[in-house]
Short mmCIF file of C-alpha atoms in Angstrom, two decimals:
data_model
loop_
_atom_site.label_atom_id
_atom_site.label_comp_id
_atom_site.label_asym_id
_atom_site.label_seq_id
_atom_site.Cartn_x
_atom_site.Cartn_y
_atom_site.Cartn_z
CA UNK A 1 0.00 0.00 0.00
CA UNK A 2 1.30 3.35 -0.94
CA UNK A 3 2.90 5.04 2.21
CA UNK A 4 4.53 8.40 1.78
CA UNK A 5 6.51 9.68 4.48
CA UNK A 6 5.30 12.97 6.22
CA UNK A 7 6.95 15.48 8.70
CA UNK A 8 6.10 17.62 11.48
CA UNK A 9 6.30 21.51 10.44
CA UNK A 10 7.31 24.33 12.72
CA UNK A 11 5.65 27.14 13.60
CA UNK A 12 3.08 28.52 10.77
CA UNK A 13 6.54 31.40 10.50
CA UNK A 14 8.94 29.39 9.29
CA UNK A 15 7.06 28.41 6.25
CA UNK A 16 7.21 30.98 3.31
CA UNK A 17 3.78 30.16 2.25
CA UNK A 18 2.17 31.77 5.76
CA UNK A 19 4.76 34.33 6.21
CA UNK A 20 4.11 35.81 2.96
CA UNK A 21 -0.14 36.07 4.06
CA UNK A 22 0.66 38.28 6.86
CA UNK A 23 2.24 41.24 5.11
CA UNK A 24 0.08 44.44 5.63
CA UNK A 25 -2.20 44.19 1.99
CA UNK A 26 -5.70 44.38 1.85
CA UNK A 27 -6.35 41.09 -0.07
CA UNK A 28 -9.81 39.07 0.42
CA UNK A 29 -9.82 37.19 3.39
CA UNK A 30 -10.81 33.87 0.80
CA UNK A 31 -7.91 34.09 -0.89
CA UNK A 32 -5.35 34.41 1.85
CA UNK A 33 -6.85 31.35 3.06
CA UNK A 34 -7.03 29.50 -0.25
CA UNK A 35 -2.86 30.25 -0.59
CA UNK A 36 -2.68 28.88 2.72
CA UNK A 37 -4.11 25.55 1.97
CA UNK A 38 -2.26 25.30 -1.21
CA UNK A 39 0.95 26.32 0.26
CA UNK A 40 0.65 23.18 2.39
CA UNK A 41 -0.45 20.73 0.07
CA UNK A 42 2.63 21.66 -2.09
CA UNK A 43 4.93 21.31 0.76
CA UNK A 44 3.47 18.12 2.19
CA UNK A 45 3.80 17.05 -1.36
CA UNK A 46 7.12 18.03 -1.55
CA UNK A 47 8.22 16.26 1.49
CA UNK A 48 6.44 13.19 0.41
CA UNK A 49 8.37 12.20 -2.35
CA UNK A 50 10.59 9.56 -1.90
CA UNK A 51 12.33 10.67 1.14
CA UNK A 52 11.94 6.83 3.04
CA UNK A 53 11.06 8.83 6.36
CA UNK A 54 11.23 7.60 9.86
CA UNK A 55 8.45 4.51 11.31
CA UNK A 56 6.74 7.60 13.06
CA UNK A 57 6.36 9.69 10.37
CA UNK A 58 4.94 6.49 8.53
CA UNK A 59 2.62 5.59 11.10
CA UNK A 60 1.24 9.42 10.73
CA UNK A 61 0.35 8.77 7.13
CA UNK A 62 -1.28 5.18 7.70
CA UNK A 63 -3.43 7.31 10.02
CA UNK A 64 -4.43 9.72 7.36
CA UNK A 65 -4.85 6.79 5.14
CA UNK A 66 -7.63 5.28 7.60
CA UNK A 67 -5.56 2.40 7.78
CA UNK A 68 -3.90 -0.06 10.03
CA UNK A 69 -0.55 -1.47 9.19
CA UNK A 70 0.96 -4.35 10.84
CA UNK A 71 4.03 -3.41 9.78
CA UNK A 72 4.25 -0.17 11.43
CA UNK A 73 3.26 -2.60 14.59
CA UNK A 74 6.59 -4.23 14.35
CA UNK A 75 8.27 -1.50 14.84
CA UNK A 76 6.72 -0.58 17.66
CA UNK A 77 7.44 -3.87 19.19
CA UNK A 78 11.14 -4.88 18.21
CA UNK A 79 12.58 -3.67 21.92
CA UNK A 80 9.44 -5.90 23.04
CA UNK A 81 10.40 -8.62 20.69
CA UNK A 82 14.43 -8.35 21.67
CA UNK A 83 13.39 -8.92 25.13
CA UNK A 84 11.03 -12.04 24.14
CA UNK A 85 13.72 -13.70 21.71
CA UNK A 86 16.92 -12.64 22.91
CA UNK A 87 19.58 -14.37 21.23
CA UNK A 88 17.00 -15.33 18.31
CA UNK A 89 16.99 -11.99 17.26
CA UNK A 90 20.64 -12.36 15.54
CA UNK A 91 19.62 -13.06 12.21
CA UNK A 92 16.58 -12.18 11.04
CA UNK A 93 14.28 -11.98 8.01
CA UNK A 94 11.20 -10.02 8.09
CA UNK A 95 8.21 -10.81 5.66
CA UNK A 96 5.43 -8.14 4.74
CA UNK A 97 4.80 -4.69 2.98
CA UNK A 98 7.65 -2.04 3.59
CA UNK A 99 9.84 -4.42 4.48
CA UNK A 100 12.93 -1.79 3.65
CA UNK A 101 11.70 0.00 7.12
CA UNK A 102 11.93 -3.03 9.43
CA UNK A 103 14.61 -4.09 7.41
CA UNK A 104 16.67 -1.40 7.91
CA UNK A 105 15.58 -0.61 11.61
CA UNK A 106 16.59 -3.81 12.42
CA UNK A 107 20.39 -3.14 10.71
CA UNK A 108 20.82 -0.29 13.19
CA UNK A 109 20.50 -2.54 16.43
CA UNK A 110 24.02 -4.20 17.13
CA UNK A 111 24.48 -7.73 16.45
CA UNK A 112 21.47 -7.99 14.19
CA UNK A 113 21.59 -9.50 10.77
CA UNK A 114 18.16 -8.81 8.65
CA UNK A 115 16.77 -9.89 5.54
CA UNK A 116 13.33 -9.07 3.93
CA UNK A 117 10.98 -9.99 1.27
CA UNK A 118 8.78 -7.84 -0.33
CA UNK A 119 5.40 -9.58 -1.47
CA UNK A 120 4.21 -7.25 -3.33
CA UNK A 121 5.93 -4.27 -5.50
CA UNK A 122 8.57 -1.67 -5.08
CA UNK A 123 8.11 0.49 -7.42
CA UNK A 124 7.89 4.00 -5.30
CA UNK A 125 10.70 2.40 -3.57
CA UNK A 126 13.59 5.14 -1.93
CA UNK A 127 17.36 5.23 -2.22
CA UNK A 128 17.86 3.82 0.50
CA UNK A 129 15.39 0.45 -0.25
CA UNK A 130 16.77 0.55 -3.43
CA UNK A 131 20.21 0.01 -2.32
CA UNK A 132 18.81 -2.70 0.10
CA UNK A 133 17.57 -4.66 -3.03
CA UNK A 134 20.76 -3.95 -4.80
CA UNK A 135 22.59 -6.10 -1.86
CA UNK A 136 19.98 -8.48 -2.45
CA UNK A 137 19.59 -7.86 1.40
CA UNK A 138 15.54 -6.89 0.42
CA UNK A 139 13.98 -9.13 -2.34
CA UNK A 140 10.80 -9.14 -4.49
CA UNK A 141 9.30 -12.80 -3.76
CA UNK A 142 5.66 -14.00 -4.28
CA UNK A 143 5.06 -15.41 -1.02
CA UNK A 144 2.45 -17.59 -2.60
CA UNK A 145 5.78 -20.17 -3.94
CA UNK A 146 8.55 -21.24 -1.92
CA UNK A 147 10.60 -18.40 -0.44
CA UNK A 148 14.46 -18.61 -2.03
CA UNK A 149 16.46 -19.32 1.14
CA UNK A 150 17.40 -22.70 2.64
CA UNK A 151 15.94 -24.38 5.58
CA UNK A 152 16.76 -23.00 8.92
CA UNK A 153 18.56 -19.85 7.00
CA UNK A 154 17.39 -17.20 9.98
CA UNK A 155 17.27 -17.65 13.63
CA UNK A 156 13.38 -15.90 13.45
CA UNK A 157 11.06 -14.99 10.72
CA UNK A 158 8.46 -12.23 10.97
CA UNK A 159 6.08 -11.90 9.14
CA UNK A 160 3.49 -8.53 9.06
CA UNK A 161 0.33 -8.27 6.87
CA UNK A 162 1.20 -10.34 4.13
CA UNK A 163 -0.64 -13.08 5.35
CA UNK A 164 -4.00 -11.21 5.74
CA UNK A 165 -3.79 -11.20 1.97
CA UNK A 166 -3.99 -14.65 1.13
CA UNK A 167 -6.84 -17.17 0.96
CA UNK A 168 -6.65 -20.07 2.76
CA UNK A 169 -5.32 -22.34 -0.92
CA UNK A 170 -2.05 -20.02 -0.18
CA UNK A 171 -1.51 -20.14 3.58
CA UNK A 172 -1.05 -23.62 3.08
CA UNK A 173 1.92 -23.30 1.19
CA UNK A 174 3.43 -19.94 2.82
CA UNK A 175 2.76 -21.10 6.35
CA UNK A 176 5.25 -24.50 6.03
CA UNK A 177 7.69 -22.00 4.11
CA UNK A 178 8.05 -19.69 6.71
CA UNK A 179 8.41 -22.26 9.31
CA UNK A 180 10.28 -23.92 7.28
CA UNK A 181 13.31 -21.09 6.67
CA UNK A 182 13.07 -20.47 10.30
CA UNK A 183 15.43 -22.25 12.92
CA UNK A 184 14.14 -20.65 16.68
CA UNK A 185 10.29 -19.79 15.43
CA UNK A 186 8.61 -17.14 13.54
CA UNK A 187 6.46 -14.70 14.68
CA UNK A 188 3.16 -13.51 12.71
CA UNK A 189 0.93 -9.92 13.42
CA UNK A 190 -1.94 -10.33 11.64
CA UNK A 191 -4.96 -7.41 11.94
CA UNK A 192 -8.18 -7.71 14.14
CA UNK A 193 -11.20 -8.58 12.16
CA UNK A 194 -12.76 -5.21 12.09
CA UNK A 195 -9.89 -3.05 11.88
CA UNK A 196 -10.37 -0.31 8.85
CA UNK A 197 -8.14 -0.36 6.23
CA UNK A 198 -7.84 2.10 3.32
CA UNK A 199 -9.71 -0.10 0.55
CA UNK A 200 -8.71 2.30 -2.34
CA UNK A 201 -5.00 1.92 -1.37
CA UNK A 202 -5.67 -2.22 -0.69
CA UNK A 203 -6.91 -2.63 -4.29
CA UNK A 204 -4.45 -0.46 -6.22
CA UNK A 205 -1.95 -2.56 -4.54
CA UNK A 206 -2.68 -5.78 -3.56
CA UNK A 207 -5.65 -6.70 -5.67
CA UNK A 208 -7.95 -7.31 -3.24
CA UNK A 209 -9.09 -6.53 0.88
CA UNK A 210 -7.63 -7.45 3.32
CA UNK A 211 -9.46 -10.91 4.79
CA UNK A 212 -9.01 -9.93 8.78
CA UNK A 213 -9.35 -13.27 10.85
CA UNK A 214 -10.13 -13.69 14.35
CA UNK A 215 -7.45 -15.18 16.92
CA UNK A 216 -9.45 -18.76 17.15
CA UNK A 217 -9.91 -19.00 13.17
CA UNK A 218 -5.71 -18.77 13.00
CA UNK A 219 -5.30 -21.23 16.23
CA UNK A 220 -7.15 -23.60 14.35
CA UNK A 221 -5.24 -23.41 11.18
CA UNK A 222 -2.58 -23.87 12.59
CA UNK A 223 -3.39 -27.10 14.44
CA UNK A 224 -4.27 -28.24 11.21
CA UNK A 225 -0.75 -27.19 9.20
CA UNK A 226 0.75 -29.34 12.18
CA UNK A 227 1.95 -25.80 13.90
CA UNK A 228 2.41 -24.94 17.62
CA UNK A 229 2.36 -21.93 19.62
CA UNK A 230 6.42 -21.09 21.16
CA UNK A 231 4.63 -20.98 24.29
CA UNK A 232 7.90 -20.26 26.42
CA UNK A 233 8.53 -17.26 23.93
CA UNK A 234 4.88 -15.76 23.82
CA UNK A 235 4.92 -15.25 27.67
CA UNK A 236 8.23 -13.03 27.78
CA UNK A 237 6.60 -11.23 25.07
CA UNK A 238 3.56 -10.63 27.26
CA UNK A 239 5.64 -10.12 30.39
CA UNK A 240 7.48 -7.51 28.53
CA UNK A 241 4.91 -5.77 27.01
CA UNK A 242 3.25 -5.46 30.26
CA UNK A 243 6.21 -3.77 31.65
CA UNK A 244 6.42 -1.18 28.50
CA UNK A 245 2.67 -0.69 29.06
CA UNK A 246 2.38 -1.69 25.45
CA UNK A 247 -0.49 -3.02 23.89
CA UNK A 248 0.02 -4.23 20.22
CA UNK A 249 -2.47 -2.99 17.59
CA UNK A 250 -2.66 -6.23 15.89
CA UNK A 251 -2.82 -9.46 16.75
CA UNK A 252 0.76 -11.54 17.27
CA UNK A 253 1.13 -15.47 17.56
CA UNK A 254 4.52 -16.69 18.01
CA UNK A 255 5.03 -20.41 16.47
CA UNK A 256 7.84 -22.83 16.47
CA UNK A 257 9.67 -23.80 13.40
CA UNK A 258 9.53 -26.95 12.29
CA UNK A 259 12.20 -29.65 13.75
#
C-alpha cells in the first residue's frame, strides 16, 4: 500500500507560504486562506516524495490513510520482541509490505543480521530500499511459492500483513515456508477482524481486501498445518509488554519452526 513519508512543520513562521499572508495588503480574506491551503499541500507534497522517512512519520500517514498497518506494529514492538527472543533476534528476516523499514531498523540494532521480502511491489521504492535490493539484502518474492532461502537460513522470521492477503489455498503453502526457513520460530501480526483499512489503497496494490481473521480462526489453522504456539517465547513477550505498558495494535502469535 502506498505510504509516503510525512513530517512535522514548525511554527506557521517558518514556512514561506504563511509568512508571505501576513504582510500588511488588503487582499480578500478567501484568498489568503485559499494560498494557505495550497501552500501546504505543495509542501506536504514536496516532502512526500521519496524521502523513506522515519516509522513515526509512517505511522502518521497510515493514520491519514484510515488504515492499520501491521508493519508499522513491528516497529513498535522490536525492543518488546528483543526482550522475548533474545539471542534469536541475531539473524533475522522479516516478511510483509515495507519491508525496507523493518529491514533497515533492524540493521541499526548491534548484532542484528536482517533480511526481507517484499510480497508485493517496489516500485515508489527510496534510495535507501533501493540500495537494500541492490545487496539483495531486500527481495521481491511472491510469497504464494517457496521463499528462495534454505531451511533454517534465519534464527526468526516475521512476518506482518502479508498473510491477511492470502486465501486459505495459499496459507497452506506460505505457512510450512516460513516455518520452514526459520530455525528458533517465527512470529506472525496479523490485523483484528474489524480493523479499517484504506480499501482504495488495498486494491491499487494488492488486488484485493484485506481478509481480517479472528485469533481462534488462526489457532485452528494452525493445528491443522501441524503448527504450535512457542509458548515459552509468547509469555516473555507478554511479560514484557506489560512492563512497556504496550499493547500491540494487531494481533501476534509466536510459532515454532519446524524440527
Amino acid at each position: 500500500m502506498s505510504r509516503r513519508p510525512t513530517r512535522r512543520f514548525a511554527d506557521g513562521g517558518n514556512i514561506p507560504f504563511v509568512s508571505a499572508l501576513h504582510h500588511k495588503t488588503r487582499s480578500s480574506p478567501l484568498l489568503s486562506v485559499g494560498l494557505v491551503v495550497v501552500g501546504a499541500f505543495l509542501i506536504i507534497g514536496y516532502l512526500y516524495s521519496g524521502s523513506g522517512g522515519s516509522s513515526s512519520d509512517k505511522e502518521a500517514v497510515s493514520k491519514l490513510e484510515g488504515g492499520v498497518s501491521c508493519t508499522l506494529e513491528v516497529h513498535k514492538a522490536l525492543p518488546i520482541l528483543k526482550k522475548a527472543y533474545g539471542d534469536s533476534m541475531r539473524k533475522v528476516l522479516h516478511v510483509g509490505p515495507d519491508t525496507c523499514s523493518v529491514v533497515s531498523k533492524l540493521l541499526k540494532e548491534e548484532d542484528t543480521e536482517a533480511w526481507g521480502v517484499e510480497p508485493y511491489d517496489l516500485d515508489e521504492a527510496d534510495s535507501n530500499c533501493k540500495s537494500l535490493v541492490r545487496k539483495g539484502i531486500v527481495r521481491l518474492a511472491d510469497i504464494k511459492f517457496p521463499l528462495p532461502y534454505r531451511a533454517k537460513s534465519f534464527s526468526l522470521v516475521i512476518v506482518s500483513e502479508a498473510l491477511d492477503y492470502l486465501s486459505p489455498k495459499y496459507l497452506n503453502r506460505t505457512l510450512p515456508e516460513l516455518a520452514r526457513v526459520s530455525a528458533e520460530g517465527f512470529v506472525v501480526f496479523s490485523g483484528y477482524p474489524g480493523q479499517h483499512r484504506a480499501k482504495v489503497v488495498e486494491l491499487s496494490k494488492f488486488g484485493r481486501p484485506a481478509k481480517l481473521r479472528s485469533s481462534s480462526w488462526w489457532i485452528r489453522y494452525f493445528v491443522q498445518t501441524s503448527l504450535e504456539e512457542n509458548e515459552a517465547a509468547a509469555k516473555k513477550f507478554e511479560q514484557a509488554a506489560s512492563k512497556r505498558s504496550y499493547k500491540p495494535a494487531c494481533q501476534v502469535f509466536h510459532l515454532k519452526s519446524y524440527h
